[in-house]
Amino acid sequence: MNILILGSGGREHALAWATLQNPKCDKLIVAPGNAGISAIAECADIDILNGGAVAEFCFENAIDFVLVGPEAPLAAGVADRLREAGLLVFGPSKDAARLEASKAFTKEICDAANAPTAAYARFTEVEAAKDYIRTQGAPIVIKADGLAAGKGVIVAMTLEEALEGVETVFSEFGDAGAEAVIEEFMEGEEASYFLLVDGETVLAIGTAQDHKRVGDGDTGPNTGGMGAYSPAPVLSEAIATRALDDIVKPTMREMARRGMPYQGVLYAGLMIKDGMPRLVEYNVRFGDPECQVLMMRLGGQAFDLIHACAEGRLAEAKVNWADDHAVTVVMAAEGYPGTPKKGTVIRGLDTLPEDSQNMVFHAGTRAEDGKILANGGRVLNVTARGASLKEAQARAYAMVDAIDWPEGFCRRDIGWRAL
Ligand code: AMP
Ligand code: GLY
């Protein structure tokens, strides 16, 4: 099969790495890709938000299968456009992608499906929103209704922060802030549950836990994610079953009932307290960096599962679980999550092992004159696997320590909640 993966992050490097291990893959192209991806697959510079351009590229290059990595092309309807052109695609339609693109839509689906989530109210007027916040008090959560590149959520611990936050949502986020969802603050421990859905069948493919804060011990500002590990023991089998039966399956049935069956990977962000999971949010793509630990654990079979999902054959698919653990440590450029320093040289990558136990997935990197340069905020995902979480963690940090990049930093405690 000739396969095209859309995206350019560590997530797409991990998806490409796993796909290349599958004998079904004859040829792999990643668009636009990055320096790490270009070392293992052909990269093509196309506008992945333009469905017509992607479809044309697919015909010119005899592509049989398209795997969409990030949410933006999905929300822009690229998967629909490719399906209209007769291509086999992994990823939800524009309508179904609203599960990530609109917080208000997701809340409405949860209500209809009776799925446990935070209590909420919707506002299009800043003054009404403020009145509501005053009656509810803090802590409270304010969300812009729309994709805001992960910046549309304010978890306000005080009333003052909340009132200021709601102003920000309405003024700064433009169209995305035209509506705000104000939510009950949920206490508990967060975990991510990853499922494949082919419109009908739901297949769980793994659990993980992200580390959103920039500093050790979960301190400092929020980021896109500073590291992850899988499995996440907080999502025990009993709690995962509850999440599947009470949240995921009812919402997927509701989507089908509304004529927008969901196809692709569903990332359920859950809050767990006293053994009960509640939905924080849905994402319509793999998490980044959670995908890196999932791919490390699944290896080549990941593509069989993704392919079965796209063809509507999940009912007959099975995950072959190894009793193992994986950890990924994000190395970011000085300044992140503010303005990261770009163009610094990363050395020592060529001394590291690259096998089924150890991989450095690239995120924001660029190759120049045989050198690897930092070219973004989150730059490297140093990923390792082991018989225990401790072993995987030790391997990942041994690789981190062998990387010579003075302008980079990472958290030293990825996996701490489970250890
Ligand atoms: P979201 O973009 O919806 O995932 O929100 C980003 C982060 O904000 C989540 O990962 C949570 O840590 C936090 N968050 C969102 N909604 C809530 C909530 N209702 N209660 C507590 N924390 C929340
Ligand atoms: N790591 C969080 C996300 O991908 O949204």
Coordinates of C-alpha atoms and ligand atoms in Angstrom, one line a residue:
M1 CA 0.0 0.0 0.0
N2 CA 1.1 3.6 -0.7
I3 CA 0.4 5.6 2.4
L4 CA 0.3 9.3 3.1
I5 CA 0.5 10.7 6.6
L6 CA -0.5 14.3 7.2
G7 CA 1.3 16.3 9.9
S8 CA 4.7 17.4 11.1
G9 CA 5.0 16.6 14.8
G10 CA 6.5 13.9 17.1
R11 CA 3.1 12.3 16.8
E12 CA 3.5 11.9 13.0
H13 CA 7.1 10.7 13.4
A14 CA 5.8 8.0 15.7
L15 CA 3.0 7.1 13.4
A16 CA 5.4 6.9 10.4
W17 CA 7.9 4.8 12.5
A18 CA 5.1 2.3 13.4
T19 CA 3.6 2.2 9.9
L20 CA 7.0 1.4 8.3
Q21 CA 7.2 -1.7 10.4
N22 CA 4.1 -3.1 8.9
P23 CA 4.5 -5.3 5.8
K24 CA 1.4 -3.7 4.2
C25 CA 3.4 -0.5 3.7
D26 CA 5.1 -0.4 0.3
K27 CA 5.7 3.3 0.3
L28 CA 5.3 6.1 2.8
I29 CA 5.1 9.8 2.3
V30 CA 4.6 12.3 5.1
A31 CA 3.4 15.9 4.5
P32 CA 4.9 18.2 5.5
G33 CA 7.0 16.1 7.9
N34 CA 10.2 17.2 9.8
A35 CA 13.9 16.5 9.9
G36 CA 13.4 13.2 11.9
I37 CA 10.7 12.0 9.5
S38 CA 12.8 12.8 6.5
A39 CA 15.4 10.3 7.7
I40 CA 12.9 7.4 7.4
A41 CA 10.3 8.5 4.8
E42 CA 9.8 10.8 1.9
C43 CA 8.5 14.2 2.9
A44 CA 6.3 16.4 0.7
D45 CA 5.6 20.1 1.1
I46 CA 1.9 20.4 0.5
D47 CA -0.8 22.5 2.1
I48 CA -2.5 19.9 4.3
L49 CA -5.4 22.2 5.1
N50 CA -6.4 22.3 1.4
G51 CA -8.4 19.1 0.7
G52 CA -8.3 19.6 -3.0
A53 CA -4.5 19.9 -3.0
V54 CA -4.1 16.8 -0.9
A55 CA -6.4 14.8 -3.2
E56 CA -4.5 15.9 -6.3
F57 CA -1.2 14.9 -4.6
C58 CA -2.7 11.5 -3.8
F59 CA -3.7 10.8 -7.4
E60 CA -0.3 12.0 -8.7
N61 CA 1.5 9.7 -6.3
A62 CA -0.8 6.7 -6.4
I63 CA -1.6 7.0 -2.7
D64 CA -4.0 4.2 -1.4
F65 CA -4.5 5.4 2.1
V66 CA -4.4 8.7 4.0
L67 CA -3.8 9.0 7.8
V68 CA -4.6 12.4 9.1
G69 CA -2.5 13.3 12.2
P70 CA -3.6 16.7 13.5
E71 CA -7.0 18.2 14.2
A72 CA -6.8 21.3 11.9
P73 CA -7.2 19.4 8.6
L74 CA -10.0 17.3 10.1
A75 CA -11.9 20.4 11.3
A76 CA -11.3 21.9 7.9
G77 CA -13.1 19.0 6.2
V78 CA -10.0 17.5 4.5
A79 CA -11.1 13.9 5.3
D80 CA -14.5 14.5 3.7
R81 CA -12.9 15.9 0.6
L82 CA -10.6 12.9 0.3
R83 CA -13.4 10.5 0.7
E84 CA -15.5 12.3 -1.9
A85 CA -12.5 11.7 -4.2
G86 CA -12.7 8.0 -3.5
L87 CA -9.7 7.7 -1.2
L88 CA -9.4 5.5 1.9
V89 CA -9.0 7.8 4.9
F90 CA -8.4 7.5 8.6
G91 CA -9.9 10.4 10.4
P92 CA -13.4 11.8 11.2
S93 CA -15.5 14.0 9.0
K94 CA -15.7 17.7 9.5
D95 CA -19.1 17.2 11.3
A96 CA -17.7 14.5 13.6
A97 CA -14.5 16.5 14.3
R98 CA -16.8 19.1 16.1
L99 CA -16.2 16.8 19.1
E100 CA -12.9 18.6 19.4
A101 CA -13.6 21.8 17.5
S102 CA -16.6 22.8 19.5
K103 CA -16.8 22.5 23.3
A104 CA -20.5 23.4 23.2
F105 CA -21.3 20.7 20.7
T106 CA -19.5 18.1 22.8
K107 CA -21.5 19.1 25.9
E108 CA -24.7 18.8 24.0
I109 CA -23.8 15.3 22.8
C110 CA -22.9 14.3 26.4
D111 CA -26.2 15.6 27.6
A112 CA -28.1 13.6 25.0
A113 CA -26.1 10.5 25.7
N114 CA -26.3 11.0 29.5
A115 CA -22.5 10.8 29.7
P116 CA -20.9 12.0 33.0
T117 CA -19.0 15.3 32.5
A118 CA -18.7 18.7 34.3
A119 CA -21.9 20.7 34.7
Y120 CA -21.9 23.7 32.4
A121 CA -23.6 26.8 30.9
R122 CA -23.1 28.5 27.5
F123 CA -22.7 32.2 27.0
T124 CA -22.4 34.6 24.0
E125 CA -22.5 37.8 26.2
V126 CA -19.6 38.7 28.5
E127 CA -21.8 40.3 31.1
A128 CA -24.1 37.3 31.4
A129 CA -21.1 35.1 31.7
K130 CA -19.7 37.2 34.5
D131 CA -23.0 37.2 36.4
Y132 CA -23.0 33.4 36.1
I133 CA -19.4 33.1 37.4
R134 CA -20.3 35.3 40.4
T135 CA -23.2 33.0 41.3
Q136 CA -21.0 29.9 40.9
G137 CA -17.8 31.1 42.6
A138 CA -14.3 29.7 42.1
P139 CA -12.6 27.4 41.2
I140 CA -14.3 27.4 37.8
V141 CA -13.3 26.6 34.2
I142 CA -13.8 28.9 31.2
K143 CA -13.5 27.5 27.6
A144 CA -13.6 29.3 24.3
D145 CA -15.9 27.4 22.0
G146 CA -13.6 26.6 19.1
L147 CA -10.2 25.4 18.3
A148 CA -7.7 27.7 20.0
A149 CA -4.6 25.7 19.6
G150 CA -4.9 24.4 23.2
K151 CA -5.0 27.9 24.6
G152 CA -8.8 28.3 24.9
V153 CA -9.1 26.9 28.4
I154 CA -8.7 28.8 31.6
V155 CA -8.8 27.0 34.9
A156 CA -9.5 29.8 37.3
M157 CA -8.7 29.2 41.0
T158 CA -10.1 32.5 42.1
L159 CA -13.1 34.6 41.2
E160 CA -10.8 37.4 40.0
E161 CA -9.0 35.1 37.6
A162 CA -12.3 33.8 36.4
L163 CA -13.7 37.3 35.6
E164 CA -10.5 38.3 33.9
G165 CA -10.4 35.0 32.0
V166 CA -13.9 35.4 30.6
E167 CA -12.9 38.9 29.3
T168 CA -9.9 37.3 27.6
V169 CA -12.0 34.6 26.0
F170 CA -14.4 37.1 24.6
S171 CA -11.8 39.7 23.4
E172 CA -8.7 37.7 22.4
F173 CA -10.0 34.6 20.8
G174 CA -12.0 36.4 18.1
D175 CA -14.4 34.0 16.4
A176 CA -13.3 31.2 18.7
G177 CA -14.4 33.3 21.7
A178 CA -17.8 34.3 20.3
E179 CA -19.2 31.7 22.6
A180 CA -17.9 30.6 26.0
V181 CA -18.6 27.4 27.9
I182 CA -18.3 27.8 31.6
E183 CA -17.8 24.6 33.5
E184 CA -17.8 23.2 37.0
F185 CA -14.2 22.6 38.1
M186 CA -13.6 18.8 38.4
E187 CA -11.2 17.5 41.0
G188 CA -9.3 14.3 40.5
E189 CA -6.5 12.7 38.5
E190 CA -6.5 13.1 34.7
A191 CA -5.8 10.3 32.2
S192 CA -6.1 9.8 28.5
Y193 CA -8.0 6.9 26.9
F194 CA -7.4 6.1 23.2
L195 CA -10.0 4.3 21.2
L196 CA -10.5 3.5 17.5
V197 CA -14.0 3.9 16.3
D198 CA -15.2 2.8 12.8
G199 CA -18.7 4.3 13.0
E200 CA -20.0 1.4 15.0
T201 CA -17.4 -0.7 16.8
V202 CA -15.2 0.9 19.6
L203 CA -11.8 -0.7 20.2
A204 CA -9.6 0.5 23.1
I205 CA -6.0 0.7 22.1
G206 CA -4.4 2.1 25.2
T207 CA -4.2 4.4 28.1
A208 CA -1.6 7.2 28.9
Q209 CA -1.0 10.1 31.1
D210 CA 0.3 13.4 29.9
H211 CA 2.3 16.0 31.9
K212 CA 0.9 19.4 30.9
R213 CA 2.8 21.8 33.1
V214 CA 6.2 22.9 32.1
G215 CA 8.0 22.2 35.4
D216 CA 8.7 19.3 37.6
G217 CA 6.0 18.4 40.1
D218 CA 3.4 19.8 37.8
T219 CA 4.4 23.5 38.3
G220 CA 4.5 26.5 36.0
P221 CA 2.4 27.3 32.9
N222 CA 0.6 24.8 30.7
T223 CA 2.2 23.4 27.6
G224 CA 1.1 21.1 24.8
G225 CA 2.5 18.2 26.9
M226 CA 6.0 17.7 28.4
G227 CA 6.0 13.9 28.5
A228 CA 3.8 10.9 28.7
Y229 CA 3.8 7.3 29.8
S230 CA 1.6 4.3 29.0
P231 CA -0.2 2.4 30.4
A232 CA -1.7 4.8 33.0
P233 CA -2.5 2.6 36.1
V234 CA -5.0 5.2 37.3
L235 CA -7.2 4.1 34.4
S236 CA -7.6 0.6 35.9
E237 CA -9.5 -2.0 34.0
A238 CA -12.7 -1.4 36.0
I239 CA -12.5 2.4 35.5
A240 CA -11.7 2.0 31.8
T241 CA -14.7 -0.3 31.3
R242 CA -16.9 2.3 33.1
A243 CA -15.5 5.0 30.8
L244 CA -16.2 2.8 27.8
D245 CA -19.8 1.9 28.8
D246 CA -20.9 5.2 30.4
I247 CA -19.1 7.8 28.3
V248 CA -17.5 6.6 25.0
K249 CA -20.1 4.1 23.7
P250 CA -23.2 6.3 24.4
T251 CA -21.6 9.3 22.8
M252 CA -20.6 7.4 19.8
R253 CA -24.1 6.0 19.5
E254 CA -25.5 9.5 19.7
M255 CA -23.1 10.7 16.9
A256 CA -24.4 7.8 14.7
R257 CA -28.0 8.6 15.6
R258 CA -27.4 12.2 14.4
G259 CA -26.1 11.0 11.1
M260 CA -22.5 11.8 11.8
P261 CA -20.9 8.4 12.7
Y262 CA -17.4 8.8 14.1
Q263 CA -14.5 7.2 12.3
G264 CA -10.9 7.5 13.4
V265 CA -9.1 7.7 16.8
L266 CA -11.0 9.1 19.7
Y267 CA -8.9 10.6 22.5
A268 CA -11.0 10.8 25.7
G269 CA -9.5 13.1 28.3
L270 CA -10.9 11.8 31.6
M271 CA -11.0 13.0 35.2
I272 CA -11.0 10.2 37.7
K273 CA -12.2 10.6 41.3
D274 CA -13.3 7.9 43.7
G275 CA -13.2 5.3 41.0
M276 CA -15.6 7.3 38.7
P277 CA -14.4 8.7 35.4
R278 CA -15.9 11.9 33.9
L279 CA -15.2 13.4 30.5
V280 CA -13.0 16.5 30.4
E281 CA -12.8 16.7 26.6
Y282 CA -12.7 14.7 23.4
N283 CA -10.0 15.1 20.8
V284 CA -10.4 13.7 17.4
R285 CA -6.8 12.7 16.9
F286 CA -3.9 11.0 18.7
G287 CA -2.5 13.0 21.6
D288 CA 1.0 14.4 21.2
P289 CA 3.1 13.2 23.0
E290 CA 0.8 10.3 24.1
C291 CA 0.9 8.9 20.5
Q292 CA 4.6 8.3 20.9
V293 CA 4.2 5.9 23.8
L294 CA 1.3 4.2 22.3
M295 CA 3.1 3.6 19.0
M296 CA 6.2 2.4 20.9
R297 CA 4.1 -0.2 22.6
L298 CA 2.0 -1.3 19.6
G299 CA 4.7 -1.2 16.9
G300 CA 3.8 -2.4 13.4
Q301 CA 0.3 -3.7 14.4
A302 CA -0.8 -0.1 14.9
F303 CA -1.2 0.2 11.2
D304 CA -3.3 -3.0 10.9
L305 CA -5.7 -1.5 13.5
I306 CA -5.8 1.9 11.8
H307 CA -6.4 0.2 8.4
A308 CA -9.2 -2.0 9.9
C309 CA -10.7 1.1 11.4
A310 CA -10.8 3.0 8.1
E311 CA -12.3 0.0 6.3
G312 CA -15.0 -0.5 9.0
R313 CA -13.6 -3.9 10.1
L314 CA -12.9 -3.1 13.8
A315 CA -15.4 -5.8 14.9
E316 CA -12.8 -8.4 13.8
A317 CA -9.7 -6.6 14.9
K318 CA -7.7 -7.5 18.1
V319 CA -5.0 -5.7 19.9
N320 CA -2.0 -7.9 20.7
W321 CA -0.9 -6.5 24.1
A322 CA 2.6 -6.9 25.4
D323 CA 2.9 -6.5 29.1
D324 CA 5.2 -3.5 28.8
H325 CA 5.6 0.2 29.6
A326 CA 6.7 3.2 27.6
V327 CA 7.9 6.7 28.5
T328 CA 8.5 9.7 26.4
V329 CA 10.3 12.8 27.6
V330 CA 9.8 16.0 25.7
M331 CA 12.9 18.1 25.2
A332 CA 11.8 21.7 24.5
A333 CA 13.8 24.8 23.5
E334 CA 14.7 27.5 26.0
G335 CA 11.8 29.9 26.3
Y336 CA 9.0 27.4 25.7
P337 CA 6.0 27.6 26.3
G338 CA 6.7 31.3 25.6
T339 CA 8.8 32.2 22.6
P340 CA 11.3 29.3 22.0
K341 CA 14.9 29.9 20.9
K342 CA 15.2 28.6 17.3
G343 CA 18.2 27.5 15.3
T344 CA 20.3 26.0 18.1
V345 CA 22.3 22.9 17.2
I346 CA 21.4 19.5 18.7
R347 CA 24.3 17.1 18.9
G348 CA 24.7 13.5 19.9
L349 CA 21.6 12.1 18.4
D350 CA 23.6 9.8 16.1
T351 CA 25.1 8.1 19.2
L352 CA 21.7 6.8 20.4
P353 CA 20.2 3.4 19.8
E354 CA 17.2 3.3 17.4
D355 CA 15.3 0.1 17.8
S356 CA 12.0 -1.4 19.2
Q357 CA 13.0 -0.2 22.7
N358 CA 14.5 3.2 22.1
M359 CA 13.5 6.0 19.7
V360 CA 13.9 9.7 19.5
F361 CA 10.9 11.1 17.7
H362 CA 11.4 14.6 16.2
A363 CA 8.9 17.4 16.7
G364 CA 10.2 20.9 15.9
T365 CA 13.4 20.1 14.1
R366 CA 15.0 21.1 10.9
A367 CA 18.0 19.6 9.0
E368 CA 20.7 21.9 7.6
D369 CA 24.2 21.0 6.3
G370 CA 23.9 17.6 8.0
K371 CA 23.1 19.2 11.4
I372 CA 19.9 19.0 13.3
L373 CA 18.6 22.4 14.5
A374 CA 15.8 23.3 16.9
N375 CA 12.9 24.8 15.0
G376 CA 10.0 25.0 17.5
G377 CA 8.9 24.8 21.1
R378 CA 8.7 21.1 21.7
V379 CA 11.7 19.7 19.8
L380 CA 12.4 16.1 20.6
N381 CA 10.4 13.2 22.1
V382 CA 12.9 10.8 23.7
T383 CA 11.0 7.6 24.0
A384 CA 11.8 4.2 25.5
R385 CA 10.1 1.0 26.4
G386 CA 10.8 -1.4 29.3
A387 CA 9.4 -4.3 31.3
S388 CA 8.5 -1.8 34.0
L389 CA 7.8 1.9 34.1
K390 CA 11.0 2.4 36.0
E391 CA 13.0 0.7 33.4
A392 CA 11.4 2.6 30.6
Q393 CA 12.0 5.8 32.5
A394 CA 15.7 5.1 33.2
R395 CA 16.3 4.2 29.5
A396 CA 14.6 7.4 28.3
Y397 CA 16.6 9.6 30.7
A398 CA 19.8 7.8 29.7
M399 CA 19.2 8.9 26.2
V400 CA 18.3 12.5 27.3
D401 CA 21.6 12.7 29.1
A402 CA 23.5 11.6 26.0
I403 CA 22.0 14.4 23.9
D404 CA 24.2 17.5 23.7
W405 CA 21.9 20.5 23.5
P406 CA 22.6 23.2 26.0
E407 CA 19.7 25.3 24.9
G408 CA 17.2 22.5 25.5
F409 CA 15.4 21.4 28.7
C410 CA 13.0 18.8 29.9
R411 CA 11.1 17.7 33.0
R412 CA 13.0 15.1 35.1
D413 CA 10.0 13.5 36.6
I414 CA 7.9 12.0 33.7
G415 CA 5.9 9.1 35.2
W416 CA 6.0 10.3 38.8
R417 CA 2.3 9.8 39.5
A418 CA 2.5 6.1 38.7
L419 CA 5.9 5.6 40.5
Ligands
AMP1 P1 -9.1 20.9 27.5 O1 -8.5 21.7 26.4 O2 -10.6 20.9 27.6 O3 -8.4 19.5 27.7 O4 -8.6 21.6 28.9 C1 -7.2 21.7 29.2 C2 -7.0 21.2 30.6 O5 -7.7 22.0 31.4 C3 -7.4 19.8 30.9 O6 -6.5 18.9 30.5 C4 -7.6 19.9 32.4 O7 -6.4 19.8 33.0 C5 -8.1 21.3 32.6 N1 -9.6 21.2 32.6 C6 -10.5 21.4 31.6 N2 -11.8 21.3 32.0 C7 -11.7 21.1 33.3 C8 -12.7 20.9 34.3 N3 -14.0 21.0 34.1 N4 -12.3 20.8 35.6 C9 -11.0 20.7 35.9 N5 -10.0 20.9 35.0 C10 -10.3 21.1 33.7
GLY2 N1 -0.9 16.1 24.8 C1 -2.2 16.7 24.8 C2 -2.8 16.8 23.4 O1 -2.3 16.2 22.5 O2 -3.8 17.4 23.3

